[in-house]
Amino acid sequence: MEDHQALGWKGRLHEIIFEADTRSGKVFDVVLIASIILSVIVVMLDSIVSYRNAYGELLYELEWFFTILFTIEYIFRILTVEKKSGYIFSFYGLVDLFSILPTYVSLLLPGSQYFLVIRVLRVLRVFRVLKFTQYIVEVEYLQKALVASRRKIAIFIFTVITITVIVGSLMYVVEGSENGFSSIPKGIYWAIVTLTTVGYGDISPQTPLGQMMSALIMIMGYGIIAVPTGIVTVELNKVERERRHSTQVCPYCSKEGHDRDATYCKYCGEALN
C-alpha cells in the first residue's frame, strides 16, 4: 500500500514538473521560467558596481533564495524519474545542475557566482509551455541534416583553408613588408578576413596586382557564402519529417518528442503516463 502511494505521489509530482499539458504543469513551468528570468536579472545587477554597493546584501540573499529553490526543484526532478541517469546526463539535466553549482562553488572561489547566467538556458523550457514542440522537432531535423552533411562541409572548409593559404602567401610575395604583409601568416590573416567579407581594413594591398587579387577574392567570398547553405538545404530535404508531437516526457528515460497518440516511449519502450 505504501509503495502504491509512493508511486502515486511520484507520478503526480512527475506530471507537474515534467508535463506542460496539464494546468498544474503549465502553472509550474510559468512560475519556474519567471523565477529563472528574475534570478538572471539578480546576477546581472550584482555585476554592476553601483547596484552592488547599494543593494549588495539584498542581491546576495536573493541569489541564495533562487539557488536553494532551484536545488529543491533539481532534487524533485531526480526523485520523480525512474531512470535517474537519463535525466541527470541529459541536456536539461546538466543545465539544471550547472545553474546551481556556481553559488555553492563561490563559497570557495569568490566571483564564480557570475556563471549563474547559464540559468538563462533553462528558459528554453518555454517551448514546452507555449506548445512550441514543433520547433524542438525542427531543431532535431537541422541536427540530422548537419550530421549528414559533415563530410561535405569538412571538404568545403579544407578547400577554403587551402585558398587562404595560397592567396595569403601570394600577397606576401606581391605586397611585401612595406605594405603591411610582413609574413605569410599575416597574409593568410588578411585572406581570411577578406574572403569572409569581414574587411577590418587594418591591412590592405597597395600595388595594382595586389588590389586585383583582392577584388577577385572578395567576389569569391560572396560565392563561397552560399555553398554551406546549399549543402545543408539539400540534406534537410532528405530528412523525413515526423508528424505531430506532444510535450509528454517519459517517466523512465526522461525523453520527449512522442507522438500524441503514443502509449509507449519510442526510446526505451516503457509505458507513458
Coordinates of C-alpha atoms in Angstrom, one line a residue:
M1 CA 0.0 0.0 0.0
E2 CA 2.8 2.4 0.9
D3 CA 4.6 1.5 -2.4
H4 CA 1.5 2.2 -4.3
Q5 CA 1.0 5.6 -2.6
A6 CA 4.7 6.4 -3.2
L7 CA 4.4 5.7 -6.8
G8 CA 1.2 7.8 -7.0
W9 CA 2.9 10.6 -5.3
K10 CA 5.9 10.4 -7.6
G11 CA 3.7 10.1 -10.6
R12 CA 1.7 13.2 -9.6
L13 CA 4.9 15.2 -9.0
H14 CA 6.3 14.0 -12.3
E15 CA 3.3 15.2 -14.1
I16 CA 3.5 18.6 -12.5
I17 CA 7.3 19.0 -13.0
F18 CA 7.8 17.5 -16.5
E19 CA 4.5 17.9 -18.3
A20 CA 3.0 21.0 -19.8
D21 CA -0.3 19.6 -21.0
T22 CA -2.0 19.9 -17.5
R23 CA -3.0 23.1 -15.8
S24 CA -0.8 22.4 -12.8
G25 CA 2.2 21.5 -15.0
K26 CA 1.7 24.7 -17.0
V27 CA 1.5 26.8 -13.9
F28 CA 4.7 25.2 -12.5
D29 CA 6.6 25.9 -15.8
V30 CA 5.4 29.5 -15.9
V31 CA 6.5 30.1 -12.3
L32 CA 9.8 28.3 -13.0
I33 CA 10.5 30.4 -16.1
A34 CA 9.7 33.6 -14.2
S35 CA 12.0 32.6 -11.4
I36 CA 14.8 31.8 -13.8
I37 CA 14.5 35.2 -15.5
L38 CA 14.4 37.0 -12.1
S39 CA 17.5 35.1 -10.9
V40 CA 19.4 36.0 -14.1
I41 CA 18.5 39.7 -13.6
V42 CA 19.7 39.5 -10.0
V43 CA 23.1 38.1 -11.2
M44 CA 23.4 40.9 -13.8
L45 CA 22.5 43.6 -11.3
D46 CA 25.1 42.2 -8.9
S47 CA 27.8 42.6 -11.6
I48 CA 27.1 46.4 -11.7
V49 CA 29.3 48.1 -9.0
S50 CA 26.8 50.9 -8.2
Y51 CA 23.9 48.4 -7.6
R52 CA 26.2 46.0 -5.7
N53 CA 27.3 48.8 -3.4
A54 CA 23.7 50.0 -2.8
Y55 CA 21.8 46.6 -2.7
G56 CA 24.6 44.1 -2.2
E57 CA 23.1 42.3 0.8
L58 CA 19.7 42.1 -0.8
L59 CA 21.1 40.7 -4.1
Y60 CA 23.1 38.2 -2.1
E61 CA 20.1 37.0 -0.2
L62 CA 18.0 36.8 -3.4
E63 CA 20.8 34.8 -5.2
W64 CA 20.8 32.2 -2.4
F65 CA 17.0 32.1 -2.4
F66 CA 16.8 31.3 -6.0
T67 CA 19.7 28.8 -5.7
I68 CA 18.0 26.9 -2.9
L69 CA 14.7 27.0 -4.8
F70 CA 16.3 25.5 -7.9
T71 CA 18.2 23.0 -5.8
I72 CA 15.0 21.7 -4.4
E73 CA 13.5 21.6 -7.9
Y74 CA 16.5 19.7 -9.2
I75 CA 16.2 17.1 -6.3
F76 CA 12.5 16.6 -7.1
R77 CA 13.2 16.1 -10.7
I78 CA 15.7 13.3 -9.9
L79 CA 13.3 11.7 -7.4
T80 CA 10.4 11.5 -9.9
V81 CA 12.2 9.8 -12.8
E82 CA 12.8 6.0 -12.8
K83 CA 16.0 6.1 -14.8
K84 CA 17.8 8.9 -12.9
S85 CA 20.9 8.9 -15.1
G86 CA 18.7 9.6 -18.1
Y87 CA 17.7 12.9 -16.7
I88 CA 21.0 13.8 -14.9
F89 CA 23.1 13.4 -18.0
S90 CA 20.5 14.9 -20.4
F91 CA 20.9 18.4 -21.8
Y92 CA 18.3 19.9 -19.4
G93 CA 19.7 17.9 -16.5
L94 CA 23.2 19.2 -17.0
V95 CA 21.9 22.8 -17.4
D96 CA 19.8 22.4 -14.2
L97 CA 22.9 21.2 -12.4
F98 CA 25.3 23.8 -13.7
S99 CA 22.8 26.5 -12.9
I100 CA 23.0 25.9 -9.2
L101 CA 26.7 24.9 -8.8
P102 CA 28.3 28.3 -9.2
T103 CA 26.7 29.7 -6.0
Y104 CA 28.0 26.8 -3.9
V105 CA 31.4 27.0 -5.6
S106 CA 31.5 30.7 -4.8
L107 CA 31.9 29.8 -1.2
L108 CA 35.4 28.6 -2.1
L109 CA 36.1 30.6 -5.2
P110 CA 34.7 34.2 -4.9
G111 CA 33.3 35.6 -8.2
S112 CA 32.3 32.2 -9.7
Q113 CA 28.7 33.0 -8.9
Y114 CA 28.5 35.2 -12.1
F115 CA 28.5 31.9 -14.1
L116 CA 24.9 31.7 -12.9
V117 CA 23.9 33.4 -16.1
I118 CA 23.8 29.9 -17.6
R119 CA 20.4 29.8 -16.0
V120 CA 19.1 31.7 -19.0
L121 CA 19.4 28.4 -20.9
R122 CA 16.7 27.0 -18.7
V123 CA 14.3 29.4 -20.3
L124 CA 14.3 27.1 -23.3
R125 CA 11.6 25.2 -21.4
V126 CA 9.3 28.0 -22.6
F127 CA 8.9 26.0 -25.8
R128 CA 7.1 23.2 -23.9
V129 CA 4.9 25.7 -22.1
L130 CA 3.8 27.5 -25.2
K131 CA 3.3 24.3 -27.2
F132 CA 6.3 25.1 -29.5
T133 CA 7.3 21.4 -29.6
Q134 CA 7.3 21.6 -33.4
Y135 CA 10.3 23.9 -33.1
I136 CA 12.1 21.4 -31.0
V137 CA 11.4 18.8 -33.7
E138 CA 12.8 21.2 -36.3
V139 CA 16.0 21.5 -34.3
E140 CA 16.3 17.8 -34.4
Y141 CA 15.9 17.8 -38.2
L142 CA 18.5 20.5 -38.5
Q143 CA 20.9 18.5 -36.3
K144 CA 20.4 15.4 -38.5
A145 CA 21.0 17.5 -41.7
L146 CA 24.2 18.9 -40.2
V147 CA 25.5 15.5 -39.2
A148 CA 24.6 14.1 -42.7
S149 CA 26.5 16.9 -44.4
R150 CA 29.5 16.9 -42.1
R151 CA 31.8 15.4 -44.7
K152 CA 30.8 17.8 -47.4
I153 CA 31.2 20.7 -45.1
A154 CA 34.6 19.4 -43.9
I155 CA 35.8 19.2 -47.5
F156 CA 34.5 22.7 -48.1
I157 CA 36.3 24.1 -45.1
F158 CA 39.5 22.4 -46.2
T159 CA 39.1 24.0 -49.6
V160 CA 38.6 27.4 -48.1
I161 CA 41.7 27.0 -45.9
T162 CA 43.8 25.9 -48.9
I163 CA 42.6 29.0 -50.8
T164 CA 43.5 31.3 -48.0
V165 CA 47.0 29.8 -47.6
I166 CA 47.7 30.2 -51.3
V167 CA 46.3 33.7 -51.6
G168 CA 48.0 34.8 -48.3
S169 CA 51.3 33.5 -49.5
L170 CA 51.0 35.3 -52.9
M171 CA 50.0 38.5 -51.2
Y172 CA 53.2 38.3 -49.0
V173 CA 55.2 38.0 -52.2
V174 CA 53.4 40.7 -54.1
E175 CA 53.0 43.3 -51.4
G176 CA 55.9 42.7 -49.1
S177 CA 56.6 44.1 -45.6
E178 CA 56.5 47.7 -46.8
N179 CA 52.7 47.4 -47.3
G180 CA 52.0 45.6 -44.0
F181 CA 52.3 42.0 -45.3
S182 CA 55.3 41.2 -43.0
S183 CA 54.8 37.5 -43.0
I184 CA 52.9 34.6 -44.7
P185 CA 50.7 34.2 -41.5
K186 CA 49.9 37.9 -41.8
G187 CA 48.9 37.4 -45.5
I188 CA 46.7 34.4 -44.5
Y189 CA 45.0 36.5 -41.9
W190 CA 44.2 39.2 -44.5
A191 CA 42.9 36.5 -46.9
I192 CA 40.6 35.1 -44.3
V193 CA 39.3 38.5 -43.3
T194 CA 38.7 39.4 -47.0
L195 CA 37.3 36.1 -48.1
T196 CA 34.7 36.1 -45.3
T197 CA 33.7 39.6 -46.3
V198 CA 34.5 40.9 -42.8
G199 CA 37.0 43.5 -44.0
Y200 CA 38.6 45.0 -40.9
G201 CA 40.7 47.4 -43.0
D202 CA 43.7 47.2 -40.7
I203 CA 45.8 45.9 -43.7
S204 CA 45.2 46.3 -47.4
P205 CA 47.1 45.8 -50.6
Q206 CA 48.7 48.9 -52.3
T207 CA 50.0 47.6 -55.6
P208 CA 47.8 47.2 -58.7
L209 CA 48.4 43.4 -58.8
G210 CA 47.6 43.1 -55.1
Q211 CA 44.4 45.1 -55.5
M212 CA 43.3 43.0 -58.4
M213 CA 43.8 39.8 -56.4
S214 CA 41.9 41.5 -53.5
A215 CA 39.0 42.2 -55.8
L216 CA 38.9 38.6 -57.0
I217 CA 39.0 37.1 -53.5
M218 CA 36.2 39.4 -52.4
I219 CA 34.0 38.4 -55.3
M220 CA 34.9 34.7 -54.5
G221 CA 33.9 35.3 -50.9
Y222 CA 30.3 36.2 -51.8
G223 CA 30.0 33.0 -53.8
I224 CA 31.5 30.9 -51.1
I225 CA 28.9 32.1 -48.5
A226 CA 26.2 30.3 -50.4
V227 CA 27.9 26.9 -50.5
P228 CA 27.3 25.7 -46.9
T229 CA 23.7 26.8 -47.1
G230 CA 23.1 24.8 -50.2
I231 CA 24.7 21.7 -48.7
V232 CA 22.6 21.8 -45.6
T233 CA 19.4 22.6 -47.5
V234 CA 19.9 19.5 -49.7
E235 CA 20.3 17.4 -46.6
L236 CA 17.3 19.0 -44.9
N237 CA 15.2 17.9 -47.9
K238 CA 16.3 14.3 -47.4
V239 CA 15.3 14.2 -43.8
E240 CA 12.0 12.5 -43.3
R241 CA 9.8 14.8 -41.3
E242 CA 7.8 13.4 -38.4
R243 CA 4.3 14.3 -37.6
R244 CA 2.7 16.0 -34.6
H245 CA 4.4 15.6 -31.2
S246 CA 3.3 16.1 -27.6
T247 CA 5.1 17.6 -24.7
Q248 CA 4.8 14.3 -22.7
V249 CA 8.0 13.2 -21.1
C250 CA 8.8 9.5 -20.5
P251 CA 8.9 8.9 -16.7
Y252 CA 11.6 6.3 -17.1
C253 CA 14.2 7.8 -19.5
S254 CA 13.1 11.4 -19.5
K255 CA 12.9 11.6 -23.3
E256 CA 10.3 13.6 -25.1
G257 CA 9.1 14.2 -28.7
H258 CA 6.5 11.4 -28.7
D259 CA 3.5 11.2 -31.0
R260 CA 0.3 12.5 -29.4
D261 CA -1.3 9.0 -29.6
A262 CA 1.7 7.1 -28.3
T263 CA 1.2 4.8 -25.3
Y264 CA 4.8 3.6 -25.1
C265 CA 8.1 5.5 -25.2
K266 CA 9.8 5.1 -28.6
Y267 CA 13.2 5.3 -27.0
C268 CA 13.1 2.8 -24.1
G269 CA 9.7 1.1 -24.6
E270 CA 8.3 1.9 -21.2
A271 CA 4.6 2.8 -20.8
L272 CA 3.8 6.5 -20.9
N273 CA 1.5 8.0 -18.2

